[in-house]
DNA sequence: CTGAAAGCGCTAACAA
DNA sequence: TTGTTAGCGCTTTCAG
């Protein structure tokens, strides 16, 4: 008996004087089994420290209750919250989550293929997109994928993302309403789809207004320090000074703000408006008070999880793409609307 | 052939004209197999989109290459980094990570038990401790646990934590060297072992210096806003105003700092010193410049992962507890040392 | 180097 | 309600 081996249902069955199948039933909710048998089995199981082997169950049921979570953006300001909410929501539905980090599309595919080997029932991909090839493999294996923070329409996979065009329109019109005229656009990753779409929307809205224009566009600026440095560069050239800066990250925006206040003595929001993206906690701090765009992450996570579970439980449902609207948060780095006659407060 | 079933090694074997065992060998690094057979098998596998079923392999090998990661503190300022580093380090060694959230010891045990059912090869517990009962179950099952950010000596499990007493001593002596005399201690969770140990160390160091004393101790203060409010309360009572505040979270410390500067007009660091804990990025921001304690998270993660893997691969190694030293980061919220005759700069 | 066969621990008909 | 039996897809002797 002292074998260094975990007890299995066989052992429990022997001790309880029942068949192995009955033990299995005792651990299957809703299985038909007598109270007497269950009692005996529970006692035996407790004595042996028996825990059902879910790996074996998975093999037999051809369902692992494992969900792969591919995380491609750890610097996202809400990364921890997202992870927490995703895992908790999935746990709620009795799934376990395998997380994996991936950067670059090559790696993304590798990770996804590994997930398949682990027989995951479904996958959530955060901030990345699989190649068409691996998408096809998933389709063939009937394993649903949900893209979070990325649009997957073209891949025929479900996705939950934010309406980047909407963000762009919103920013542009808020700035317009506040009488800013010379915009500078600053972003970190020029390849990010959301940045591209948002930029496009801003540009097109601006184009409709002759007195407004885009002064400059700069990519590759990421983080507080980088923002602080960038504003100094920008300010060096008086002829191309903007009167509003739109920044695709709150952190960078806060760096710009700090540069304005501490090094350059630029008056915000009178002389210069700053708009961030993400609404990180620091943006709300009294001494920062950054106007920014808030993204409804919590709802997006719920939707992604629900979409995935639906897809797992009913393989016949078709992929769907959901877009969420962002919200402009007016704080201290943009002027209060000066033209009350329109009644608009956006 | 159009069955909605994933191809298995049997299918591949049939197509390649070899036995199923040979297919298994083809996917086992270092197995003895001819090039010819391997070629044929690879071709067949590619055609069928075959991926080895790791669940089945696990059952057979009695090793899942799954590691459970129990995460109990998502508000930790480095939560995302920690998760990323842990999963990447484990991936490096070919393990997959199942993450689970847990709050409260009841839940902790439940999650750990679930992990056992999933046949994890080992578990990392971040910021929580299992009960003795579940520890025993793990010991019996020969599944190693490593506690991260928590000392596990008493439980006879491995652990990697920070030397809280060392932190306390360090803070107390830095403050002493800077001639602060009236300390206030502020923390979020009064039950946190690290807070308790650190506080104890501060108190005992202070006790050795007659001209220094603890003015007040306050728990339950957590976060930027709470810090901002708390400093107002503190300042209301002139007779118990401290000249130094030690805060077990950078965020709270930054709130206090903001309160001092914006609402109260308190001069930091002349009139009041503020020391945080954690060295979050915002603490280094020029406009904040918070003196704080830096914890070597990266090394701790590596150590935890290595300890776990060692424990998995050689079950005979005994649990060990590692303690890491924190580092005092002198920035703008504590005075520059005024007494150069000693030559000490810590 | 390769194949046959016996598991790994569980679930799921099918009988009883 | 219970037991018997046949898998789930893989690894691992053991012969050949």
PDB file of N, CA, C and O in Angstrom, chain A residues 281-310:
ATOM      1  N   UNK A 281      -5.168  54.701 -13.859  1.00  0.00           N
ATOM      2  CA  UNK A 281      -5.449  55.391 -12.599  1.00  0.00           C
ATOM      3  C   UNK A 281      -4.707  56.726 -12.470  1.00  0.00           C
ATOM      4  O   UNK A 281      -5.287  57.730 -12.045  1.00  0.00           O
ATOM      5  N   UNK A 282      -3.438  56.736 -12.848  1.00  0.00           N
ATOM      6  CA  UNK A 282      -2.653  57.959 -12.672  1.00  0.00           C
ATOM      7  C   UNK A 282      -3.254  59.149 -13.420  1.00  0.00           C
ATOM      8  O   UNK A 282      -3.066  60.299 -13.036  1.00  0.00           O
ATOM      9  N   UNK A 283      -3.996  58.875 -14.467  1.00  0.00           N
ATOM     10  CA  UNK A 283      -4.589  59.966 -15.238  1.00  0.00           C
ATOM     11  C   UNK A 283      -5.632  60.718 -14.419  1.00  0.00           C
ATOM     12  O   UNK A 283      -5.887  61.892 -14.647  1.00  0.00           O
ATOM     13  N   UNK A 284      -6.212  60.025 -13.485  1.00  0.00           N
ATOM     14  CA  UNK A 284      -7.256  60.637 -12.677  1.00  0.00           C
ATOM     15  C   UNK A 284      -6.683  61.354 -11.468  1.00  0.00           C
ATOM     16  O   UNK A 284      -7.391  62.072 -10.779  1.00  0.00           O
ATOM     17  N   UNK A 285      -5.398  61.142 -11.220  1.00  0.00           N
ATOM     18  CA  UNK A 285      -4.814  61.809 -10.057  1.00  0.00           C
ATOM     19  C   UNK A 285      -4.977  63.310 -10.203  1.00  0.00           C
ATOM     20  O   UNK A 285      -4.760  63.880 -11.269  1.00  0.00           O
ATOM     21  N   UNK A 286      -5.316  63.898  -9.084  1.00  0.00           N
ATOM     22  CA  UNK A 286      -5.567  65.333  -9.047  1.00  0.00           C
ATOM     23  C   UNK A 286      -4.478  66.163  -9.706  1.00  0.00           C
ATOM     24  O   UNK A 286      -4.735  67.132 -10.390  1.00  0.00           O
ATOM     25  N   UNK A 287      -3.220  65.775  -9.459  1.00  0.00           N
ATOM     26  CA  UNK A 287      -2.140  66.608  -9.960  1.00  0.00           C
ATOM     27  C   UNK A 287      -1.832  66.329 -11.430  1.00  0.00           C
ATOM     28  O   UNK A 287      -1.029  67.005 -12.036  1.00  0.00           O
ATOM     29  N   UNK A 288      -2.477  65.314 -11.979  1.00  0.00           N
ATOM     30  CA  UNK A 288      -2.273  65.046 -13.392  1.00  0.00           C
ATOM     31  C   UNK A 288      -3.506  65.520 -14.157  1.00  0.00           C
ATOM     32  O   UNK A 288      -3.457  66.408 -14.966  1.00  0.00           O
ATOM     33  N   UNK A 289      -4.627  64.879 -13.853  1.00  0.00           N
ATOM     34  CA  UNK A 289      -5.902  65.257 -14.448  1.00  0.00           C
ATOM     35  C   UNK A 289      -5.857  65.283 -15.964  1.00  0.00           C
ATOM     36  O   UNK A 289      -6.092  66.299 -16.606  1.00  0.00           O
ATOM     37  N   UNK A 290      -5.540  64.128 -16.503  1.00  0.00           N
ATOM     38  CA  UNK A 290      -5.403  63.998 -17.947  1.00  0.00           C
ATOM     39  C   UNK A 290      -6.733  63.662 -18.625  1.00  0.00           C
ATOM     40  O   UNK A 290      -7.421  62.725 -18.229  1.00  0.00           O
ATOM     41  N   UNK A 291      -7.077  64.413 -19.624  1.00  0.00           N
ATOM     42  CA  UNK A 291      -8.233  64.057 -20.445  1.00  0.00           C
ATOM     43  C   UNK A 291      -7.855  62.835 -21.267  1.00  0.00           C
ATOM     44  O   UNK A 291      -6.756  62.771 -21.822  1.00  0.00           O
ATOM     45  N   UNK A 292      -8.753  61.906 -21.355  1.00  0.00           N
ATOM     46  CA  UNK A 292      -8.351  60.657 -21.997  1.00  0.00           C
ATOM     47  C   UNK A 292      -9.553  59.886 -22.519  1.00  0.00           C
ATOM     48  O   UNK A 292     -10.694  60.314 -22.377  1.00  0.00           O
ATOM     49  N   UNK A 293      -9.261  58.779 -23.134  1.00  0.00           N
ATOM     50  CA  UNK A 293     -10.306  57.929 -23.675  1.00  0.00           C
ATOM     51  C   UNK A 293     -10.395  56.678 -22.825  1.00  0.00           C
ATOM     52  O   UNK A 293      -9.385  56.032 -22.560  1.00  0.00           O
ATOM     53  N   UNK A 294     -11.572  56.346 -22.399  1.00  0.00           N
ATOM     54  CA  UNK A 294     -11.753  55.176 -21.560  1.00  0.00           C
ATOM     55  C   UNK A 294     -12.339  54.043 -22.384  1.00  0.00           C
ATOM     56  O   UNK A 294     -13.316  54.218 -23.097  1.00  0.00           O
ATOM     57  N   UNK A 295     -11.733  52.903 -22.226  1.00  0.00           N
ATOM     58  CA  UNK A 295     -12.171  51.738 -22.984  1.00  0.00           C
ATOM     59  C   UNK A 295     -12.869  50.767 -22.039  1.00  0.00           C
ATOM     60  O   UNK A 295     -12.379  50.501 -20.950  1.00  0.00           O
ATOM     61  N   UNK A 296     -14.021  50.229 -22.421  1.00  0.00           N
ATOM     62  CA  UNK A 296     -14.811  49.395 -21.507  1.00  0.00           C
ATOM     63  C   UNK A 296     -14.273  47.973 -21.416  1.00  0.00           C
ATOM     64  O   UNK A 296     -14.903  47.023 -21.881  1.00  0.00           O
ATOM     65  N   UNK A 297     -13.103  47.850 -20.805  1.00  0.00           N
ATOM     66  CA  UNK A 297     -12.434  46.554 -20.770  1.00  0.00           C
ATOM     67  C   UNK A 297     -13.247  45.453 -20.115  1.00  0.00           C
ATOM     68  O   UNK A 297     -13.272  44.319 -20.591  1.00  0.00           O
ATOM     69  N   UNK A 298     -13.901  45.809 -19.021  1.00  0.00           N
ATOM     70  CA  UNK A 298     -14.621  44.769 -18.297  1.00  0.00           C
ATOM     71  C   UNK A 298     -15.700  44.132 -19.158  1.00  0.00           C
ATOM     72  O   UNK A 298     -15.816  42.914 -19.240  1.00  0.00           O
ATOM     73  N   UNK A 299     -16.459  44.989 -19.804  1.00  0.00           N
ATOM     74  CA  UNK A 299     -17.503  44.427 -20.668  1.00  0.00           C
ATOM     75  C   UNK A 299     -16.894  43.611 -21.804  1.00  0.00           C
ATOM     76  O   UNK A 299     -17.424  42.579 -22.200  1.00  0.00           O
ATOM     77  N   UNK A 300     -15.795  44.102 -22.299  1.00  0.00           N
ATOM     78  CA  UNK A 300     -15.169  43.388 -23.412  1.00  0.00           C
ATOM     79  C   UNK A 300     -14.711  41.995 -22.982  1.00  0.00           C
ATOM     80  O   UNK A 300     -14.869  41.019 -23.716  1.00  0.00           O
ATOM     81  N   UNK A 301     -14.156  41.928 -21.784  1.00  0.00           N
ATOM     82  CA  UNK A 301     -13.725  40.624 -21.279  1.00  0.00           C
ATOM     83  C   UNK A 301     -14.920  39.684 -21.129  1.00  0.00           C
ATOM     84  O   UNK A 301     -14.886  38.535 -21.573  1.00  0.00           O
ATOM     85  N   UNK A 302     -15.978  40.191 -20.522  1.00  0.00           N
ATOM     86  CA  UNK A 302     -17.157  39.329 -20.348  1.00  0.00           C
ATOM     87  C   UNK A 302     -17.643  38.823 -21.690  1.00  0.00           C
ATOM     88  O   UNK A 302     -17.939  37.630 -21.856  1.00  0.00           O
ATOM     89  N   UNK A 303     -17.709  39.732 -22.635  1.00  0.00           N
ATOM     90  CA  UNK A 303     -18.202  39.347 -23.954  1.00  0.00           C
ATOM     91  C   UNK A 303     -17.293  38.296 -24.584  1.00  0.00           C
ATOM     92  O   UNK A 303     -17.766  37.315 -25.160  1.00  0.00           O
ATOM     93  N   UNK A 304     -16.011  38.496 -24.456  1.00  0.00           N
ATOM     94  CA  UNK A 304     -15.063  37.552 -25.053  1.00  0.00           C
ATOM     95  C   UNK A 304     -15.233  36.169 -24.434  1.00  0.00           C
ATOM     96  O   UNK A 304     -15.303  35.153 -25.139  1.00  0.00           O
ATOM     97  N   UNK A 305     -15.330  36.149 -23.130  1.00  0.00           N
ATOM     98  CA  UNK A 305     -15.464  34.862 -22.445  1.00  0.00           C
ATOM     99  C   UNK A 305     -16.779  34.193 -22.824  1.00  0.00           C
ATOM    100  O   UNK A 305     -16.824  33.000 -23.135  1.00  0.00           O
ATOM    101  N   UNK A 306     -17.840  34.969 -22.825  1.00  0.00           N
ATOM    102  CA  UNK A 306     -19.130  34.376 -23.167  1.00  0.00           C
ATOM    103  C   UNK A 306     -19.142  33.875 -24.612  1.00  0.00           C
ATOM    104  O   UNK A 306     -19.669  32.802 -24.904  1.00  0.00           O
ATOM    105  N   UNK A 307     -18.555  34.652 -25.470  1.00  0.00           N
ATOM    106  CA  UNK A 307     -18.499  34.238 -26.868  1.00  0.00           C
ATOM    107  C   UNK A 307     -17.733  32.924 -27.004  1.00  0.00           C
ATOM    108  O   UNK A 307     -18.143  32.011 -27.718  1.00  0.00           O
ATOM    109  N   UNK A 308     -16.645  32.840 -26.294  1.00  0.00           N
ATOM    110  CA  UNK A 308     -15.842  31.624 -26.366  1.00  0.00           C
ATOM    111  C   UNK A 308     -16.620  30.420 -25.857  1.00  0.00           C
ATOM    112  O   UNK A 308     -16.686  29.371 -26.504  1.00  0.00           O
ATOM    113  N   UNK A 309     -17.233  30.592 -24.716  1.00  0.00           N
ATOM    114  CA  UNK A 309     -17.955  29.477 -24.120  1.00  0.00           C
ATOM    115  C   UNK A 309     -19.100  29.029 -25.019  1.00  0.00           C
ATOM    116  O   UNK A 309     -19.324  27.837 -25.223  1.00  0.00           O
ATOM    117  N   UNK A 310     -19.793  29.993 -25.571  1.00  0.00           N
ATOM    118  CA  UNK A 310     -20.859  29.647 -26.505  1.00  0.00           C
ATOM    119  C   UNK A 310     -20.286  28.833 -27.661  1.00  0.00           C
ATOM    120  O   UNK A 310     -20.844  27.809 -28.056  1.00  0.00           O
TER     121      UNK A 310
END
